[in-house]
Every structure is written in structure tokens, then in C-alpha cells.
Amino acid sequence: MQSDKEIVDLCLNDGIHHFEKIIKSYNNYVFGVMMRITAGNIHFSEDLTQMAFLRAMKYLNSYDSSRELKTWLVQIAINCFKNEIKTINKYIDLEDISEQQVYENKDDDFFNMIKPLSSTERIIFTLKYVYDYKNEDIAKSLAMNINTIKSIIKRALVKLK
Amino acid sequence: MNRFNKIINTEKKRLYKLQNPNLFTKYVMILANNSKSISIKPIDITFFCIFTIVGAYYHEIVFSLLQNFYLIILNPLKFIEVYLYPILVSFGLISLYGSLREYDFTFFSTDKFNKK
């Protein structure tokens, strides 16, 4: 079994076709993060996952091997999500995505819970509570100040109460 | 807060999977493979030099051809009669360049799939 670092080295030295192994390993993980951040929009999540892997392939040279690969991939996917929201205003509200929602949708569903949160709050809240990221890691991933992250978490929790 | 924890714990256990991960992987690889790339080969530099030298040596014909280019509409037969050889030579050089470029090794490329 090859480590992520070995696969990345193979991609850089022997050809990007080795990147297929990385996609196979992390496609569901990245897709899961996107599903939560987009509040269950399957098609948008698939698009974002695809965009994230394509961008990761393009910028693989800049990957810092001291970091975990899946964290880097999630960071790229989140940037794709933010760009999409900003440029195309493609974000769809929970009401609109209900038809596209395939997963079980109960009254106490996570998607319903995060409904009042903004996109940035959703990203931070999901990474913090569902993926157990530390505040420092979130700050690093989103290129934000740690105090800003803390205040956004606080604000999100107030909204959810 | 119990309800909050319950939702978070349920969400943590929930696994999201792509409908067809293998197809997704292949699709991403095909998209990456089809992305546009720029490459510079030694043959490009060679032919750039050849075109420059030939163009400079026969600059009078090149300028004359450009100045009388309107003849291609007004009097096409006259245009072909006068400029047949320069046009044939240009097409010949371009065809040779195109065919040689296919077989030459790559000097610089942004296409990552070329690395093998």
C-alpha cells in the first residue's frame, strides 16, 4: 500500500495518471464535506468535488507534503465552493434543494439545523463539529485569523440556539 | 444541547458516497487529460528561424503579396499567376513543419500527461 506522499511523488515524477489513486481514495471524503457544506445538494457537491480534484491536479506542485493530503483536498474544495458562490451565485437554498435531496431527511436533520447559517459559518461549523478540526487548522485552511474563526463559531452557536 | 449533540453524532456516522465513484474517477481523469496545454518543441524554434530568414530574404515578395492581396478577390487568376510559387513554398514549409512537429520530442510542455 503506497502512502499519499509516495503517490504524489509518483504523480510529479512519473506522470499525473497516478493521481487516479488519490481520487479513488478521497472522492467520497471530499464529496461528504461538500454535501454537508452545500446542505445536501448532490449535483453541486459532485461538481465541486470534480473541480477540486482537477484543481488539485493542476496545482500538485504546490502541495506541501508535511500537510495531510485530504486536508489539502478539502481546502481546495472549500475554495471552489466559495468561488462558485461568489462568481455564479449558484448557491441554492434548502427549500430549493429538497427535490435533489436523496439522503434521508428527518426533522432533526443536520441540514435543517444549519439552515440559518451563512456559507462561511456552515464551512467552519461543519469542519469544527462534524470533522473535529482544531480552530488552528480551520484558520490555516481558510487563511483566516484564529480569533475570527472563534467569533464565527460563537455567532453560529448563538444562531443555532 | 442534547439535541445538538445528537444531530452532530448522527451526522458524523452518516457516510456520503458518490453514486458511481469509478465512473467519477475516470471522468475526472479524462477531463484532466483533455485540458488544453502549451508546448514548445525544438522544431518550433527551428521553423521560427527558417520562416524569419526566408521572410527576410524574400521580404520584397512578402510585402508585394500583402499589398496586392486585394487581387485575390478582384482578379484571382492574376494573383495565382504572380504569387503561385511563394504560396506553394509557404504551404510546403507549413506542411513540413506540421508533420515534423508530430514526431519531434518535447522541449517544454504544460501537459502533465506527457511525463512518462
CSV table of N, CA, C and O in Angstrom, one decimal, chain A residues 12 14-17 20 23-24 27-28 31-32 35-36 46 49-50 53-54 57-59 103-104 108-111 113 125 129-130 132 157 160, chain B residues 1 3-4 6-8 10-22 24-33 111-116:
chain,number,residue,atom,x,y,z
A,12,LEU,N,4.2,13.6,-9.7
A,12,LEU,CA,5.1,14.7,-10.1
A,12,LEU,C,6.3,14.2,-11.0
A,12,LEU,O,6.7,14.9,-11.8
A,14,ASP,N,6.5,10.8,-12.4
A,14,ASP,CA,6.3,9.8,-13.5
A,14,ASP,C,5.0,10.1,-14.3
A,14,ASP,O,4.8,9.4,-15.3
A,15,GLY,N,4.2,11.0,-13.9
A,15,GLY,CA,3.0,11.4,-14.7
A,15,GLY,C,1.8,11.5,-13.8
A,15,GLY,O,1.7,10.7,-12.8
A,16,ILE,N,0.9,12.4,-14.2
A,16,ILE,CA,-0.2,12.7,-13.4
A,16,ILE,C,-1.3,11.5,-13.5
A,16,ILE,O,-2.2,11.5,-12.7
A,17,HIS,N,-1.1,10.5,-14.3
A,17,HIS,CA,-2.0,9.4,-14.4
A,17,HIS,C,-2.1,8.7,-13.0
A,17,HIS,O,-3.1,8.0,-12.7
A,20,GLU,N,-5.0,9.1,-10.2
A,20,GLU,CA,-6.3,8.3,-10.1
A,20,GLU,C,-6.4,7.6,-8.8
A,20,GLU,O,-7.5,7.5,-8.2
A,23,ILE,N,-7.7,10.1,-6.3
A,23,ILE,CA,-9.2,10.4,-6.5
A,23,ILE,C,-10.0,9.2,-5.9
A,23,ILE,O,-10.9,9.4,-5.2
A,24,LYS,N,-9.5,8.0,-6.2
A,24,LYS,CA,-10.2,6.8,-5.7
A,24,LYS,C,-10.3,6.8,-4.1
A,24,LYS,O,-11.2,6.4,-3.5
A,27,ASN,N,-12.4,10.5,-3.0
A,27,ASN,CA,-13.5,11.1,-3.7
A,27,ASN,C,-14.7,11.2,-2.7
A,27,ASN,O,-15.4,12.2,-2.7
A,28,ASN,N,-15.0,10.1,-2.0
A,28,ASN,CA,-16.2,10.1,-1.1
A,28,ASN,C,-16.0,11.0,0.1
A,28,ASN,O,-16.9,11.6,0.5
A,31,PHE,N,-16.5,14.5,-1.2
A,31,PHE,CA,-17.9,14.6,-1.6
A,31,PHE,C,-18.7,14.8,-0.3
A,31,PHE,O,-19.7,15.6,-0.3
A,32,GLY,N,-18.4,14.1,0.7
A,32,GLY,CA,-19.1,14.2,2.0
A,32,GLY,C,-19.0,15.6,2.6
A,32,GLY,O,-20.0,16.1,3.1
A,35,MET,N,-21.2,17.8,0.6
A,35,MET,CA,-22.6,17.5,0.8
A,35,MET,C,-23.1,18.3,2.1
A,35,MET,O,-24.1,18.9,2.1
A,36,ARG,N,-22.2,18.3,3.1
A,36,ARG,CA,-22.6,19.0,4.3
A,36,ARG,C,-22.6,20.5,4.1
A,36,ARG,O,-23.5,21.2,4.6
A,46,GLU,N,-21.2,17.1,-6.3
A,46,GLU,CA,-20.4,16.4,-7.3
A,46,GLU,C,-19.5,17.3,-8.1
A,46,GLU,O,-18.4,17.0,-8.4
A,49,THR,N,-16.6,18.6,-6.1
A,49,THR,CA,-15.6,17.5,-5.9
A,49,THR,C,-14.8,17.4,-7.1
A,49,THR,O,-13.6,17.3,-7.1
A,50,GLN,N,-15.5,17.3,-8.3
A,50,GLN,CA,-14.8,17.2,-9.5
A,50,GLN,C,-13.8,18.4,-9.8
A,50,GLN,O,-12.6,18.2,-10.1
A,53,PHE,N,-10.7,18.2,-7.5
A,53,PHE,CA,-9.6,17.2,-8.0
A,53,PHE,C,-8.9,17.7,-9.2
A,53,PHE,O,-7.7,17.6,-9.3
A,54,LEU,N,-9.6,18.4,-10.1
A,54,LEU,CA,-9.0,18.9,-11.3
A,54,LEU,C,-8.0,20.0,-10.9
A,54,LEU,O,-6.9,20.1,-11.4
A,57,MET,N,-4.9,18.6,-9.2
A,57,MET,CA,-4.0,18.0,-10.2
A,57,MET,C,-3.2,19.1,-10.8
A,57,MET,O,-2.0,19.0,-11.0
A,58,LYS,N,-3.8,20.3,-11.1
A,58,LYS,CA,-3.2,21.4,-11.7
A,58,LYS,C,-2.1,22.0,-10.8
A,58,LYS,O,-1.0,22.4,-11.2
A,59,TYR,N,-2.4,22.0,-9.5
A,59,TYR,CA,-1.5,22.7,-8.5
A,59,TYR,C,-0.8,21.7,-7.6
A,59,TYR,O,-0.4,22.1,-6.5
A,103,TYR,N,-30.6,11.8,0.4
A,103,TYR,CA,-30.4,11.2,1.7
A,103,TYR,C,-31.6,11.4,2.6
A,103,TYR,O,-32.3,12.4,2.4
A,104,GLU,N,-31.7,10.6,3.6
A,104,GLU,CA,-32.9,10.7,4.5
A,104,GLU,C,-32.9,12.0,5.2
A,104,GLU,O,-31.9,12.6,5.6
A,108,ASP,N,-35.0,16.4,12.6
A,108,ASP,CA,-33.9,16.8,13.3
A,108,ASP,C,-32.6,16.7,12.5
A,108,ASP,O,-31.5,16.5,13.0
A,109,ASP,N,-32.8,16.8,11.2
A,109,ASP,CA,-31.6,16.6,10.3
A,109,ASP,C,-30.6,17.7,10.5
A,109,ASP,O,-30.9,18.8,10.8
A,110,PHE,N,-29.4,17.3,10.2
A,110,PHE,CA,-28.3,18.3,10.2
A,110,PHE,C,-28.5,19.4,9.3
A,110,PHE,O,-28.2,20.6,9.6
A,111,PHE,N,-29.0,19.1,8.1
A,111,PHE,CA,-29.2,20.1,7.1
A,111,PHE,C,-30.2,21.2,7.5
A,111,PHE,O,-30.0,22.4,7.3
A,113,MET,N,-30.8,21.9,10.6
A,113,MET,CA,-30.2,22.6,11.7
A,113,MET,C,-29.3,23.7,11.2
A,113,MET,O,-29.3,24.8,11.8
A,125,PHE,N,-18.5,25.6,10.9
A,125,PHE,CA,-19.2,24.8,11.8
A,125,PHE,C,-19.1,23.3,11.5
A,125,PHE,O,-18.8,22.5,12.3
A,129,TYR,N,-17.3,20.8,14.1
A,129,TYR,CA,-18.1,19.8,14.9
A,129,TYR,C,-18.3,18.5,14.2
A,129,TYR,O,-18.3,17.5,14.9
A,130,VAL,N,-18.3,18.4,12.9
A,130,VAL,CA,-18.5,17.1,12.2
A,130,VAL,C,-17.2,16.4,12.0
A,130,VAL,O,-17.0,15.2,12.2
A,132,ASP,N,-14.2,17.5,13.4
A,132,ASP,CA,-13.4,17.7,14.6
A,132,ASP,C,-12.0,18.4,14.3
A,132,ASP,O,-11.0,18.0,14.8
A,157,LEU,N,-23.2,29.3,16.9
A,157,LEU,CA,-23.8,28.6,18.0
A,157,LEU,C,-25.0,29.4,18.6
A,157,LEU,O,-26.0,28.9,18.9
A,160,LEU,N,-27.9,29.0,16.3
A,160,LEU,CA,-28.5,27.6,16.4
A,160,LEU,C,-29.3,27.4,17.6
A,160,LEU,O,-30.0,26.4,17.7
B,1,MET,N,-29.0,21.3,24.4
B,1,MET,CA,-27.7,21.0,23.9
B,1,MET,C,-27.6,19.5,23.6
B,1,MET,O,-26.8,19.0,22.7
B,3,ARG,N,-30.0,17.8,22.1
B,3,ARG,CA,-30.5,17.6,20.7
B,3,ARG,C,-29.3,17.9,19.7
B,3,ARG,O,-29.2,17.2,18.7
B,4,PHE,N,-28.6,19.0,20.0
B,4,PHE,CA,-27.5,19.5,19.2
B,4,PHE,C,-26.5,18.3,19.0
B,4,PHE,O,-26.1,18.0,17.9
B,6,LYS,N,-26.9,15.2,19.6
B,6,LYS,CA,-27.5,14.0,18.9
B,6,LYS,C,-27.4,14.2,17.4
B,6,LYS,O,-27.0,13.3,16.7
B,7,ILE,N,-27.7,15.4,16.9
B,7,ILE,CA,-27.7,15.7,15.5
B,7,ILE,C,-26.2,15.5,15.0
B,7,ILE,O,-26.0,14.9,13.9
B,8,ILE,N,-25.3,16.1,15.7
B,8,ILE,CA,-23.9,16.1,15.3
B,8,ILE,C,-23.4,14.6,15.3
B,8,ILE,O,-22.8,14.2,14.3
B,10,THR,N,-25.2,11.9,14.9
B,10,THR,CA,-25.8,11.2,13.8
B,10,THR,C,-25.1,11.5,12.5
B,10,THR,O,-24.9,10.7,11.7
B,11,GLU,N,-24.8,12.8,12.4
B,11,GLU,CA,-24.2,13.3,11.1
B,11,GLU,C,-22.8,12.8,11.0
B,11,GLU,O,-22.4,12.4,9.8
B,12,LYS,N,-22.1,12.6,12.1
B,12,LYS,CA,-20.7,12.1,12.0
B,12,LYS,C,-20.7,10.6,11.5
B,12,LYS,O,-19.8,10.2,10.8
B,13,LYS,N,-21.8,9.9,11.9
B,13,LYS,CA,-21.9,8.5,11.5
B,13,LYS,C,-22.3,8.3,10.0
B,13,LYS,O,-22.1,7.3,9.4
B,14,ARG,N,-23.0,9.3,9.5
B,14,ARG,CA,-23.5,9.3,8.2
B,14,ARG,C,-22.4,9.3,7.1
B,14,ARG,O,-21.5,10.1,7.2
B,15,LEU,N,-22.5,8.4,6.2
B,15,LEU,CA,-21.5,8.3,5.2
B,15,LEU,C,-22.1,8.7,3.8
B,15,LEU,O,-23.1,8.2,3.4
B,16,TYR,N,-21.4,9.7,3.2
B,16,TYR,CA,-21.9,10.1,1.9
B,16,TYR,C,-21.0,9.4,0.8
B,16,TYR,O,-19.8,9.5,0.9
B,17,LYS,N,-21.7,8.9,-0.2
B,17,LYS,CA,-20.9,8.2,-1.2
B,17,LYS,C,-21.4,8.7,-2.6
B,17,LYS,O,-22.6,8.9,-2.8
B,18,LEU,N,-20.4,8.9,-3.5
B,18,LEU,CA,-20.8,9.2,-4.9
B,18,LEU,C,-21.6,8.1,-5.5
B,18,LEU,O,-21.3,6.9,-5.1
B,19,GLN,N,-22.5,8.4,-6.4
B,19,GLN,CA,-23.3,7.4,-7.0
B,19,GLN,C,-22.5,6.3,-7.7
B,19,GLN,O,-22.8,5.2,-7.7
B,20,ASN,N,-21.5,6.8,-8.4
B,20,ASN,CA,-20.6,5.9,-9.2
B,20,ASN,C,-19.2,6.4,-9.1
B,20,ASN,O,-18.7,7.1,-10.0
B,21,PRO,N,-18.4,6.0,-8.0
B,21,PRO,CA,-17.1,6.6,-7.8
B,21,PRO,C,-16.1,6.2,-8.9
B,21,PRO,O,-15.2,7.0,-9.2
B,22,ASN,N,-16.2,5.0,-9.5
B,22,ASN,CA,-15.3,4.6,-10.5
B,22,ASN,C,-15.5,5.4,-11.8
B,22,ASN,O,-14.5,5.9,-12.4
B,24,PHE,N,-16.8,8.4,-11.8
B,24,PHE,CA,-16.4,9.8,-11.4
B,24,PHE,C,-14.9,9.9,-11.6
B,24,PHE,O,-14.4,10.9,-12.2
B,25,THR,N,-14.1,8.9,-11.1
B,25,THR,CA,-12.6,8.9,-11.2
B,25,THR,C,-12.2,9.0,-12.7
B,25,THR,O,-11.4,9.8,-13.1
B,26,LYS,N,-12.8,8.1,-13.5
B,26,LYS,CA,-12.4,8.1,-14.9
B,26,LYS,C,-12.8,9.4,-15.6
B,26,LYS,O,-12.0,9.9,-16.4
B,27,TYR,N,-13.9,10.0,-15.2
B,27,TYR,CA,-14.4,11.2,-15.8
B,27,TYR,C,-13.4,12.4,-15.5
B,27,TYR,O,-13.0,13.1,-16.4
B,28,VAL,N,-13.0,12.4,-14.2
B,28,VAL,CA,-12.0,13.5,-13.8
B,28,VAL,C,-10.7,13.3,-14.6
B,28,VAL,O,-10.1,14.3,-15.0
B,29,MET,N,-10.3,12.1,-14.7
B,29,MET,CA,-9.0,11.8,-15.4
B,29,MET,C,-9.1,12.2,-16.9
B,29,MET,O,-8.2,12.8,-17.4
B,30,ILE,N,-10.2,11.9,-17.5
B,30,ILE,CA,-10.4,12.3,-18.9
B,30,ILE,C,-10.5,13.8,-19.0
B,30,ILE,O,-9.8,14.3,-19.9
B,31,LEU,N,-11.2,14.5,-18.1
B,31,LEU,CA,-11.2,15.9,-18.2
B,31,LEU,C,-9.8,16.5,-18.0
B,31,LEU,O,-9.5,17.5,-18.7
B,32,ALA,N,-9.1,16.0,-17.1
B,32,ALA,CA,-7.7,16.5,-16.9
B,32,ALA,C,-6.8,16.2,-18.1
B,32,ALA,O,-6.0,17.1,-18.5
B,33,ASN,N,-7.0,15.1,-18.7
B,33,ASN,CA,-6.2,14.7,-19.9
B,33,ASN,C,-6.6,15.6,-21.1
B,33,ASN,O,-5.7,15.9,-21.9
B,111,ASP,N,1.6,20.1,-20.3
B,111,ASP,CA,0.8,18.9,-20.2
B,111,ASP,C,1.5,17.9,-19.4
B,111,ASP,O,2.5,17.3,-19.7
B,112,LYS,N,0.9,17.7,-18.2
B,112,LYS,CA,1.5,16.7,-17.2
B,112,LYS,C,1.4,15.3,-17.7
B,112,LYS,O,2.2,14.4,-17.2
B,113,PHE,N,0.5,15.0,-18.6
B,113,PHE,CA,0.4,13.6,-19.1
B,113,PHE,C,1.6,13.2,-20.0
B,113,PHE,O,1.7,12.1,-20.3
B,114,ASN,N,2.3,14.2,-20.5
B,114,ASN,CA,3.5,13.9,-21.3
B,114,ASN,C,4.6,13.3,-20.6
B,114,ASN,O,5.5,12.7,-21.2
B,115,LYS,N,4.6,13.4,-19.3
B,115,LYS,CA,5.7,12.9,-18.5
B,115,LYS,C,5.5,11.4,-18.3
B,115,LYS,O,4.6,10.9,-17.8
B,116,LYS,N,6.4,10.6,-18.9
B,116,LYS,CA,6.4,9.2,-18.7
B,116,LYS,C,7.8,8.6,-18.6
B,116,LYS,O,8.7,9.1,-19.2
